[in-house]
Short mmCIF file of C-alpha atoms in Angstrom, two decimals:
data_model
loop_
_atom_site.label_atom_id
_atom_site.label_comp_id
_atom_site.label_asym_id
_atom_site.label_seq_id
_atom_site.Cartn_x
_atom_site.Cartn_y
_atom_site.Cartn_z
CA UNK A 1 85.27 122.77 3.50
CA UNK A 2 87.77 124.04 5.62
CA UNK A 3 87.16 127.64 6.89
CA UNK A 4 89.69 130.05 7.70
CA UNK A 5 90.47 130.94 11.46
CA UNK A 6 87.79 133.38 12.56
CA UNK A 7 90.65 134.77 15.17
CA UNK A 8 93.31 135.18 12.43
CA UNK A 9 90.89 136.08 9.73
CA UNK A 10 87.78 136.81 10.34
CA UNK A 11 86.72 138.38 6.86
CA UNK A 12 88.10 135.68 5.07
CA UNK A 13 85.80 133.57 7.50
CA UNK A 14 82.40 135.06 6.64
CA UNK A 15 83.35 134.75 3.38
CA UNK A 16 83.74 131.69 3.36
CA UNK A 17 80.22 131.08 5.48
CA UNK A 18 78.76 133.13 2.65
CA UNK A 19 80.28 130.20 0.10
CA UNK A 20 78.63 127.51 1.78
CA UNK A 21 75.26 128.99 2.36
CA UNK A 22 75.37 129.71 -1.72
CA UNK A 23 76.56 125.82 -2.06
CA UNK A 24 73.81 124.57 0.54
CA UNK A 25 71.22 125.96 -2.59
CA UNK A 26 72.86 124.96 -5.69
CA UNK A 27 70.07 122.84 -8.03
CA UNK A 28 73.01 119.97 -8.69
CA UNK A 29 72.73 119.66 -5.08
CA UNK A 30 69.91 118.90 -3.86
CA UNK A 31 67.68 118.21 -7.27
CA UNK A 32 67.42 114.26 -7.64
CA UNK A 33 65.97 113.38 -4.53
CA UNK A 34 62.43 114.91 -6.03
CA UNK A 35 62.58 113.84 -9.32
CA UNK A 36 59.40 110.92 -10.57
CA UNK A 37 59.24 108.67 -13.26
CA UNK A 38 59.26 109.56 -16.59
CA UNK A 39 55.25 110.23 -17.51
CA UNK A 40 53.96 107.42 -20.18
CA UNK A 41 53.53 110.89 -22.53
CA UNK A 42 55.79 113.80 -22.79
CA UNK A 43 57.81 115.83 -20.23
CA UNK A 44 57.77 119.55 -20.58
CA UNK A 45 60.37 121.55 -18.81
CA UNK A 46 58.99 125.13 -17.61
CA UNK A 47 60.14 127.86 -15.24
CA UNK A 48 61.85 131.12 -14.35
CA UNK A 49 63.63 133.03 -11.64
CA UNK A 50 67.43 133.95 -11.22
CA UNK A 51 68.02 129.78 -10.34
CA UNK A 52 66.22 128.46 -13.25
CA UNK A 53 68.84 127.98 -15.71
CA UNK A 54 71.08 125.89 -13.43
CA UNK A 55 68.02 124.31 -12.50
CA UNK A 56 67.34 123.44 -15.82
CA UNK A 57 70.95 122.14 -16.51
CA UNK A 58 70.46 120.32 -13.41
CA UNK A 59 67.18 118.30 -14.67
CA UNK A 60 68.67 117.85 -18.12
CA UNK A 61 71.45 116.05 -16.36
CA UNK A 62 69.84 114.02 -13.64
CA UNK A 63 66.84 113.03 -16.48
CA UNK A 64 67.37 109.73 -18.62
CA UNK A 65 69.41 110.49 -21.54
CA UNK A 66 67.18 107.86 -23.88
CA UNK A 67 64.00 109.67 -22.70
CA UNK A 68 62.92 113.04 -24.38
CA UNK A 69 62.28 116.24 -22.31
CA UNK A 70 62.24 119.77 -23.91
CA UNK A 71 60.70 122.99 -22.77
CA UNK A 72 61.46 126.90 -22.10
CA UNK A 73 62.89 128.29 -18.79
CA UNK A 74 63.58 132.24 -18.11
CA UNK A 75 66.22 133.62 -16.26
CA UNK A 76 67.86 137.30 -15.27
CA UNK A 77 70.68 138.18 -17.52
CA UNK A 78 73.80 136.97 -17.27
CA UNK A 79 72.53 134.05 -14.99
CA UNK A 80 72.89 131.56 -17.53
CA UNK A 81 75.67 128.64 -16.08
CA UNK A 82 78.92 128.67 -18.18
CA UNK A 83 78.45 125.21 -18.79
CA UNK A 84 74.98 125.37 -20.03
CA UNK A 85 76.18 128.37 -22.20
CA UNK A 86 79.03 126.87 -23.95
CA UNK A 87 77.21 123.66 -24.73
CA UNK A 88 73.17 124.02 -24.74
CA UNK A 89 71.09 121.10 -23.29
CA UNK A 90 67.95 119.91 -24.04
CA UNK A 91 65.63 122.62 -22.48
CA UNK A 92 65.79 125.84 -24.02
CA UNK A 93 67.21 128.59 -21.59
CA UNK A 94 66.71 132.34 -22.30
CA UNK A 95 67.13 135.65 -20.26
CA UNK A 96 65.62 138.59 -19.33
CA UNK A 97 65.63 141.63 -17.07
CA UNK A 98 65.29 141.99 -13.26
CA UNK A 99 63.91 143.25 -11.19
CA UNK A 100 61.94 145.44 -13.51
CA UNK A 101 60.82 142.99 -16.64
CA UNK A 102 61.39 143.88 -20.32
CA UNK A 103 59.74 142.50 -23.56
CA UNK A 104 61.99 139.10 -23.89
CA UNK A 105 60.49 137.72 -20.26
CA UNK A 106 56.99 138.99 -21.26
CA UNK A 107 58.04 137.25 -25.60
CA UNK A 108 59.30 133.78 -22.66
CA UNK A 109 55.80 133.79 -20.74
CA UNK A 110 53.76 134.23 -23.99
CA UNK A 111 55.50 131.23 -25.34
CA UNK A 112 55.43 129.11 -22.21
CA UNK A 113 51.46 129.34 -22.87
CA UNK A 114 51.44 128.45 -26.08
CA UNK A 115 53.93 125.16 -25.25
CA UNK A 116 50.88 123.77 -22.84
CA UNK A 117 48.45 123.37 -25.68
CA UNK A 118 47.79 120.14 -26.42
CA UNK A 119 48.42 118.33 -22.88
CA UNK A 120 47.10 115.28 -21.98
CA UNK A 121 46.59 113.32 -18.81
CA UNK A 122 49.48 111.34 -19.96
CA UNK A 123 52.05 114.07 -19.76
CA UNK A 124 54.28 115.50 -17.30
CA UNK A 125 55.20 119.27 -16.84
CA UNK A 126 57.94 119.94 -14.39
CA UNK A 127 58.12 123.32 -13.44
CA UNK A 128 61.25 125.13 -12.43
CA UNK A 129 60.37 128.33 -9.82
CA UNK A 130 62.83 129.95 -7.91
CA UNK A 131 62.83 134.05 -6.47
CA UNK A 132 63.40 136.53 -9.54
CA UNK A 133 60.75 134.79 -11.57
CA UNK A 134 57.56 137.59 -11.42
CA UNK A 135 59.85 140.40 -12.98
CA UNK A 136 61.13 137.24 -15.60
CA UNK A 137 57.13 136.43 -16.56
CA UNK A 138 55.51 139.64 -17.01
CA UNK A 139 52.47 138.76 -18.82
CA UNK A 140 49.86 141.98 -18.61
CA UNK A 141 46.50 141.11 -17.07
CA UNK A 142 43.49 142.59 -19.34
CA UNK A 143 43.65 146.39 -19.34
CA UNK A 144 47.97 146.58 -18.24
CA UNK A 145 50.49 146.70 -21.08
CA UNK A 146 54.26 145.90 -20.32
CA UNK A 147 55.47 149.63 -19.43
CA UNK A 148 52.44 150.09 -17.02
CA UNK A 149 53.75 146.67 -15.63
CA UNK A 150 57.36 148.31 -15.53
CA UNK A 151 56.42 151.45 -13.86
CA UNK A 152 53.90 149.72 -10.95
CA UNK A 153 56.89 147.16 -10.52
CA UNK A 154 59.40 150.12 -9.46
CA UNK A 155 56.67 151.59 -7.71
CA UNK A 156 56.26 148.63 -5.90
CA UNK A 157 60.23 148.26 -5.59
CA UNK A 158 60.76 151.63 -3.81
CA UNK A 159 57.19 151.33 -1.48
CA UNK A 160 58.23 149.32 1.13
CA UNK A 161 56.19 146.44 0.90
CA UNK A 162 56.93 143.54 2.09
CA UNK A 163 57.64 140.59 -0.62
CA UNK A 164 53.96 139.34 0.14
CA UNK A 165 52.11 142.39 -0.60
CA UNK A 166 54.22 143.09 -3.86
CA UNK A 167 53.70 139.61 -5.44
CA UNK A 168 49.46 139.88 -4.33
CA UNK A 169 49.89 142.91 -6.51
CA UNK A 170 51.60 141.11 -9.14
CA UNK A 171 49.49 138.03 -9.12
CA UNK A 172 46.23 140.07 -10.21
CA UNK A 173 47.82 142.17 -12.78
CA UNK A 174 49.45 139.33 -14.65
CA UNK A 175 47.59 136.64 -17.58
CA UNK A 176 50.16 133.51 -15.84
CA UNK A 177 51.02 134.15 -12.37
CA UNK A 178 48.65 133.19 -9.30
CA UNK A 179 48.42 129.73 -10.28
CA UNK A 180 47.52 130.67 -13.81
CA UNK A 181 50.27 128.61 -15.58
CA UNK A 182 49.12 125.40 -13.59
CA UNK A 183 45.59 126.10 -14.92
CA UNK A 184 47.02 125.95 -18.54
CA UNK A 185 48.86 123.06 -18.28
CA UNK A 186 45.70 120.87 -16.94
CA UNK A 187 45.02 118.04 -17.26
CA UNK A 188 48.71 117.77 -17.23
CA UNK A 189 50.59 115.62 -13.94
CA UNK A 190 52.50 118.99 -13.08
CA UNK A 191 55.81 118.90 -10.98
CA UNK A 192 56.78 122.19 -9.11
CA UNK A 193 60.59 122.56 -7.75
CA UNK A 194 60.64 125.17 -5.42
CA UNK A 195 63.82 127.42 -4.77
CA UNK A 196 62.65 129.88 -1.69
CA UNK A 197 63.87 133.07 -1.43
CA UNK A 198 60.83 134.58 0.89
CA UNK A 199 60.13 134.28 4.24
CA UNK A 200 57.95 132.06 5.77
CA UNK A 201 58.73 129.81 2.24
CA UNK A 202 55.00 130.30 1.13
CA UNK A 203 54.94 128.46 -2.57
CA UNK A 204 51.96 131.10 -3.61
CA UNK A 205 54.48 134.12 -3.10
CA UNK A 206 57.82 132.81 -4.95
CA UNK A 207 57.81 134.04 -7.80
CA UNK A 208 53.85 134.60 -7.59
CA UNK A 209 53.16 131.07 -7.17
CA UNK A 210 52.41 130.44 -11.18
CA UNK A 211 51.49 127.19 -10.72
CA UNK A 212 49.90 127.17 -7.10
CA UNK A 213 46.89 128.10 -6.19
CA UNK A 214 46.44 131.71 -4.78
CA UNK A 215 44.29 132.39 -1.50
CA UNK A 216 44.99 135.96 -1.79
CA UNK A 217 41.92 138.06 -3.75
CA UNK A 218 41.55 141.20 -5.90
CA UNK A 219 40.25 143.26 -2.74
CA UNK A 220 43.71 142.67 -1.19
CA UNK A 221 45.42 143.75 -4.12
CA UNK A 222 43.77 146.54 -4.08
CA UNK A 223 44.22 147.37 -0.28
CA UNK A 224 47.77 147.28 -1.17
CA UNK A 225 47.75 149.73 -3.97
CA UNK A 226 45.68 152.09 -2.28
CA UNK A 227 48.37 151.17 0.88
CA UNK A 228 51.32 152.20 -1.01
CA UNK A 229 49.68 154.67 -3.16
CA UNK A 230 50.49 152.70 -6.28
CA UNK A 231 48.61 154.31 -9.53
CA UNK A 232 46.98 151.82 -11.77
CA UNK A 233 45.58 152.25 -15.45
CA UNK A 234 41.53 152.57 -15.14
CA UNK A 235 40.74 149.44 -16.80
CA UNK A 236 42.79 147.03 -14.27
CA UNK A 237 41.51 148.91 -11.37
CA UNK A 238 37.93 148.18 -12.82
CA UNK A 239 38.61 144.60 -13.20
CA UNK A 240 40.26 144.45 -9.73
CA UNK A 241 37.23 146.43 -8.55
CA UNK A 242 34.71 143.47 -10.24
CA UNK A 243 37.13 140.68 -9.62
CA UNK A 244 37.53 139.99 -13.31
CA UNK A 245 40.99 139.58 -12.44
CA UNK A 246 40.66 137.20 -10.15
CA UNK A 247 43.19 134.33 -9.60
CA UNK A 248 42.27 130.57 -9.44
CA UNK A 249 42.06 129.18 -5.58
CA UNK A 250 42.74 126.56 -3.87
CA UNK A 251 40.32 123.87 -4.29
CA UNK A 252 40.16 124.77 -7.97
CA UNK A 253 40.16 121.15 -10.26
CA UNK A 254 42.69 122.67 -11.93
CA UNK A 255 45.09 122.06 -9.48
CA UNK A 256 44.14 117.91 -8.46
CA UNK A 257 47.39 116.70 -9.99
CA UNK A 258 49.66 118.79 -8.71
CA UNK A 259 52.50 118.50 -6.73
CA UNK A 260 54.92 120.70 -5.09
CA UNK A 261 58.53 120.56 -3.64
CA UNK A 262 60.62 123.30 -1.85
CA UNK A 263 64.15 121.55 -2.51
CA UNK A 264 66.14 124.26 -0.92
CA UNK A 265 65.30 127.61 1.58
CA UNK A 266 66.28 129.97 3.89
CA UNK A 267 66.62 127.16 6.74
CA UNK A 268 67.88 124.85 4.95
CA UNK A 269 71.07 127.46 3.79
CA UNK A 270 71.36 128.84 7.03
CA UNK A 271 71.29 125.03 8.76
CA UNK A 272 74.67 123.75 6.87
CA UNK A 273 76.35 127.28 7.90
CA UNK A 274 75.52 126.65 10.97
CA UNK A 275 76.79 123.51 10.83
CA UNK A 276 80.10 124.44 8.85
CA UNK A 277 80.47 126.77 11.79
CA UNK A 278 80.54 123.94 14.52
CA UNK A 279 83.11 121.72 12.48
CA UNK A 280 85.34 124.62 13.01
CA UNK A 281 84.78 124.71 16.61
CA UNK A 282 82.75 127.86 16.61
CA UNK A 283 79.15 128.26 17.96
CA UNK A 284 76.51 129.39 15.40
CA UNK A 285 73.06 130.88 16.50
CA UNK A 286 70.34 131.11 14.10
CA UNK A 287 67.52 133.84 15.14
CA UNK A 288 65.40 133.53 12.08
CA UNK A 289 64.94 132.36 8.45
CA UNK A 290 62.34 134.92 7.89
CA UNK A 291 62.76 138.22 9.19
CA UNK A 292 60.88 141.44 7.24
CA UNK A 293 61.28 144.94 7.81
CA UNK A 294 63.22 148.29 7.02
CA UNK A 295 67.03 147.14 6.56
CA UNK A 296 68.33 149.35 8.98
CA UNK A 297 65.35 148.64 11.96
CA UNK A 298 66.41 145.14 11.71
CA UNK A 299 70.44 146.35 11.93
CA UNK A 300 69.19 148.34 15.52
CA UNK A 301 67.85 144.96 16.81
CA UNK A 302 71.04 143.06 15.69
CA UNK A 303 73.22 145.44 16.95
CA UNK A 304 71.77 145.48 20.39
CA UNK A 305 72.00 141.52 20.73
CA UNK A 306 75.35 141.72 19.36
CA UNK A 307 76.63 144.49 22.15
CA UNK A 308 74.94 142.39 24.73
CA UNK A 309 76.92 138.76 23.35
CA UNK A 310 79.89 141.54 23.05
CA UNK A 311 79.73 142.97 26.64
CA UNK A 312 78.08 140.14 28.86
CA UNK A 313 77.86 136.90 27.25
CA UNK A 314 74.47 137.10 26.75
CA UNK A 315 72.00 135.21 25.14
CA UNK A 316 75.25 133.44 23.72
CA UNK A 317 78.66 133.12 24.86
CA UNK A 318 81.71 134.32 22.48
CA UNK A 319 83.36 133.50 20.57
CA UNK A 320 79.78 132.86 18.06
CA UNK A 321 78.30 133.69 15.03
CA UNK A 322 75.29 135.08 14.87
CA UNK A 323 73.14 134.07 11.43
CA UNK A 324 69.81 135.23 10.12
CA UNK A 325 67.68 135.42 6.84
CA UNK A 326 64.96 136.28 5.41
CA UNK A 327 63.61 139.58 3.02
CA UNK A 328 64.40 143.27 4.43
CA UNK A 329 63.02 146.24 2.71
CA UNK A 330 64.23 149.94 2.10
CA UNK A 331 61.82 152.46 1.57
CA UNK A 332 62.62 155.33 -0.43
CA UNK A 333 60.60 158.07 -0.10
CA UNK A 334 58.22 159.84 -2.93
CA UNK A 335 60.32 162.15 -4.65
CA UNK A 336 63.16 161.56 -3.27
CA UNK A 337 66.37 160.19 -5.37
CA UNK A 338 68.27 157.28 -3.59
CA UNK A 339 72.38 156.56 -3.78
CA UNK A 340 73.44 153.35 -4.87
CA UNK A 341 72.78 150.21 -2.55
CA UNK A 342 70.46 147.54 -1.30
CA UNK A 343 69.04 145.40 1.43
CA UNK A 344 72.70 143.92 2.31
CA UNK A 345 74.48 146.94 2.20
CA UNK A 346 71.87 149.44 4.09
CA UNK A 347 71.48 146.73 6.85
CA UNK A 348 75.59 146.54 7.15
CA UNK A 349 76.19 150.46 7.08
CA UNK A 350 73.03 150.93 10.05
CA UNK A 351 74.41 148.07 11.97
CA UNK A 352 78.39 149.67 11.48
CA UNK A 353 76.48 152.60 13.22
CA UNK A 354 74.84 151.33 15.36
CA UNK A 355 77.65 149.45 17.14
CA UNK A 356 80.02 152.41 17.03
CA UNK A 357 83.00 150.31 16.97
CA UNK A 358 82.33 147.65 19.15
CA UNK A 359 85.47 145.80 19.39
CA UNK A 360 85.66 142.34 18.11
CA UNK A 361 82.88 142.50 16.15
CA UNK A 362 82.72 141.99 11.87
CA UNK A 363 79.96 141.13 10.15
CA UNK A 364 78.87 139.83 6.69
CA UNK A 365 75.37 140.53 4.94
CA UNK A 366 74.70 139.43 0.91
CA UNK A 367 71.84 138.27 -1.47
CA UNK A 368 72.89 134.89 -2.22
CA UNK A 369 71.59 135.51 -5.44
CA UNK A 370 75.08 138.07 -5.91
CA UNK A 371 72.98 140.71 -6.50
CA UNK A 372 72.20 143.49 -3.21
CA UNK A 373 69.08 145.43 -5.10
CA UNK A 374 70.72 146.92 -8.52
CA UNK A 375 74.19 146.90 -8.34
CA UNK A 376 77.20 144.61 -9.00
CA UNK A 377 77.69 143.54 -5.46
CA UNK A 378 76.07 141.04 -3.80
CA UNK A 379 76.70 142.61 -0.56
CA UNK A 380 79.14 144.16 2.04
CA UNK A 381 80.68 143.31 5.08
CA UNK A 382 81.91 145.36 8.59
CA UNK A 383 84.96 145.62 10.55
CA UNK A 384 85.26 147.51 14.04
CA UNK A 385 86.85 150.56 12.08
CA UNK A 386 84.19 150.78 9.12
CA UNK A 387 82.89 153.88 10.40
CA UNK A 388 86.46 155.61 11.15
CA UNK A 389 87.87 154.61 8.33
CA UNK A 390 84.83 155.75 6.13
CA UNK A 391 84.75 159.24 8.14
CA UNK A 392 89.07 159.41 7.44
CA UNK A 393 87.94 159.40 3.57
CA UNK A 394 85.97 162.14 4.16
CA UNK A 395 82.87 160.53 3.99
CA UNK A 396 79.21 160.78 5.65
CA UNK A 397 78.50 157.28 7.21
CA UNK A 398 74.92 158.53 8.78
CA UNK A 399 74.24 160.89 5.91
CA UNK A 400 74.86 158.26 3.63
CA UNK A 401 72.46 156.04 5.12
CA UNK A 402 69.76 159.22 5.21
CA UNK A 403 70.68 159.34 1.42
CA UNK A 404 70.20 155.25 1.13
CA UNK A 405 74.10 155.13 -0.85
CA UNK A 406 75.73 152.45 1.07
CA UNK A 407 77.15 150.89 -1.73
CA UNK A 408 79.12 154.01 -2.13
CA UNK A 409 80.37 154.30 0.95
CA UNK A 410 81.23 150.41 1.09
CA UNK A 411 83.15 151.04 -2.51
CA UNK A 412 85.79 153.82 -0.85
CA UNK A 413 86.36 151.89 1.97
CA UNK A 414 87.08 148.21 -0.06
CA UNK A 415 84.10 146.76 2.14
CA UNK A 416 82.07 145.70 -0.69
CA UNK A 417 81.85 141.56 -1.64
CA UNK A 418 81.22 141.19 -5.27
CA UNK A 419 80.95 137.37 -6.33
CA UNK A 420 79.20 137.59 -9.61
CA UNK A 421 76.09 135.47 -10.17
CA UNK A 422 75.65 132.43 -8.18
CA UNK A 423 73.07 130.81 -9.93
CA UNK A 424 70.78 130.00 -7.35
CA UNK A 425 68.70 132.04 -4.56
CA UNK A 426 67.65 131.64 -0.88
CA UNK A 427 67.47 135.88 -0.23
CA UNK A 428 69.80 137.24 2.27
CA UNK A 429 72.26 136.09 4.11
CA UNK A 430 73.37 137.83 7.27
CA UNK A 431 76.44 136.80 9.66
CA UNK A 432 77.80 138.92 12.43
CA UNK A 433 81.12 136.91 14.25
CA UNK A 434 81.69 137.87 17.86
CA UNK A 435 85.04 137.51 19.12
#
């Protein structure tokens, strides 16, 4: 790919970083290389999250067109390929809502338990799990019905936990996540392709590990409740309280013929940027594939490497790029109503802040999913005038932030980078260019 000058045009140069990091995690991509055998019995096809259905129109193409393979995958609306759309393949692709679920993902994850009945030793279930899929399987645990699901997941949503503690939450509270789905399909040879959208690429947290065994227990789930202050019905707290709701372990039989692949992450996205980046004769650092933490705490600590690159050539000389990844949070407080924005966008209007200006210095942060939180953008990016220009529209930049409504702010200034689903999902994607 040949990137535009980041001298001449350095907006059209993120952009175009942001293209290949989305590329580096396409299914087509990087699919065949884990594919087995086909199974002397059947092959079931199951899965969810906002990659599955060009995950699924990835298998159906890469599998032996004379040998049969069928199943049920779930993805977010509108994240259903074009291609897939206008001609259907041979595993059945639906869609439902994210990031708080609705009755057609809990109607998919009823129905993905009933298509496991009847497995044999003989048979082959390849699961298809990428980030997006515990609001796309909400299946109540005893005690939970779908709008007490609803309500704890926007609880959860607007806490401030971290991805981890919200997906030990959800594991308990649900009849198929936490390795639950695995347990159904036994005895079963079962095939999990990973896509990783959290840090540290733990397969028990994507998409609450459905079909991998979860070390975390019902006591943590309910240090995280009490934690966050989350308020659960009576009868799940009970059967946290008991461990009724436990979640099968590692060790469990139900898990001896299982097998796992992450075939694209965080690394691995940031990795060909980076290396993108040095066939145009630019230097690309990479500080982390897994950084956590309030948006616009992790914008200070950006900003202050990025003045020091900017100002003394240190760690890294200029011109450079500076990448990271990973899951940010914002925390909206109790009783408080939020603006419009997301991870992306709150990290970008902190860090615009933070830097005051700095000359020579644009940056580039997105959810390579093409969503940032609830709105239509999948991100943002900075120039050295964001903040004079936003403050010459008679805007607020700082009380904006206060007020979490970046994506408003980004909107009046024509800062905002909407790409429309992308059909796959390694989390965020962060790029600051010094020049």
């Amino acid at each position: 790919m040949n990137l535009p000058s980041p001298a001449a045009d350095p907006v059209g140069f993120l952009r175009a970083l942001f293209d290949v990091a989305v590329a580096r995690a396409q299914p087509r991509e990087v699919m065949a290389a884990f594919l087995p055998p086909p199974p002397k019995g059947r092959t079931l096809v199951l899965g969810a999250g906002k990659a599955s259905g060009a995950m699924a129109e990835a298998l159906d193409a890469l599998w032996p067109k004379d040998t049969p393979i069928s199943g049920l995958v779930a993805t977010r609306y509108g994240y259903v390929p074009p291609g897939l759309r206008a001609k259907p393949g041979r595993i059945e692709v639906v869609e439902a809502a994210h990031p708080v679920p609705d009755a057609a993902g809990e109607q998919a994850a009823r129905r993905m338990l009933e298509l496991t009945r009847g497995l044999t030793a003989d048979d082959l279930v390849i699961c298809l799990i990428s980030g997006g899929g515990s609001a796309l399987l909400p299946m109540p645990a005893a005690g939970l019905t779908l709008a007490d699901k609803q309500r704890i997941n926007r609880e959860l949503l607007m806490s401030g936990a971290t991805i981890g503690e919200m997906n030990c939450v959800r594991k308990h509270l649900s009849a198929i996540k936490g390795g639950r789905l695995a347990a159904a399909c036994a005895p079963a040879q079962v095939l999990t392709l990973l896509i990783s959208d959290v840090p540290g690429d733990d397969p028990a947290t994507i998409a609450s590990g459905p079909t991998v065994p979860d070390p975390t227990t019902c006591l943590d789930a309910l240090a995280i409740i009490e934690r966050y202050g989350i308020g659960v019905p009576a009868a799940a707290r009970a059967g946290l309280e008991s461990g009724a709701l436990e979640t099968p372990k590692p060790g469990d039989i139900a898990f001896t013929h299982n097998r796992v692949e992450l075939i694209a992450t965080p690394q691995h996205m940031l990795r060909a940027v980076a290396d993108a980046c040095a066939q145009a004769g630019i230097a690309a650092h990479i500080l982390a594939d897994d950084m956590e933490g309030e948006s616009r705490d992790i914008a200070l600590a950006h900003a202050a490497i990025v003045r020091q690159v900017a100002r003394h050539g240190q760690p890294f000389s200029k011109p450079c790029v500076i990448l990271s990844g990973g899951e940010t949070t914002v925390t909206v407080a109790k009783g408080r109503t939020a603006g419009k924005g997301g991870r992306g966008t709150e990290f970008l209007l902190a860090l615009a802040i933070a830097l005051q200006g700095e000359p020579g210095v644009w940056a580039l942060a997105g959810d390579t999913d093409g969503i940032d939180g609830s709105e239509d953008n999948a991100g943002a990016w900075i120039t050295p005038d964001t903040v004079l220009r936003a403050a010459a529209a008679g805007l607020k930049p700082r009380a904006m932030l206060d007020g979490h409504d970046a994506y408003s702010l980004f909107a009046a200034t024509g800062g905002l980078l909407v790409t429309g689903p992308t059909y796959t999902n390694v989390n965020d994607f962060r790029a600051v260019l010094v020049v």
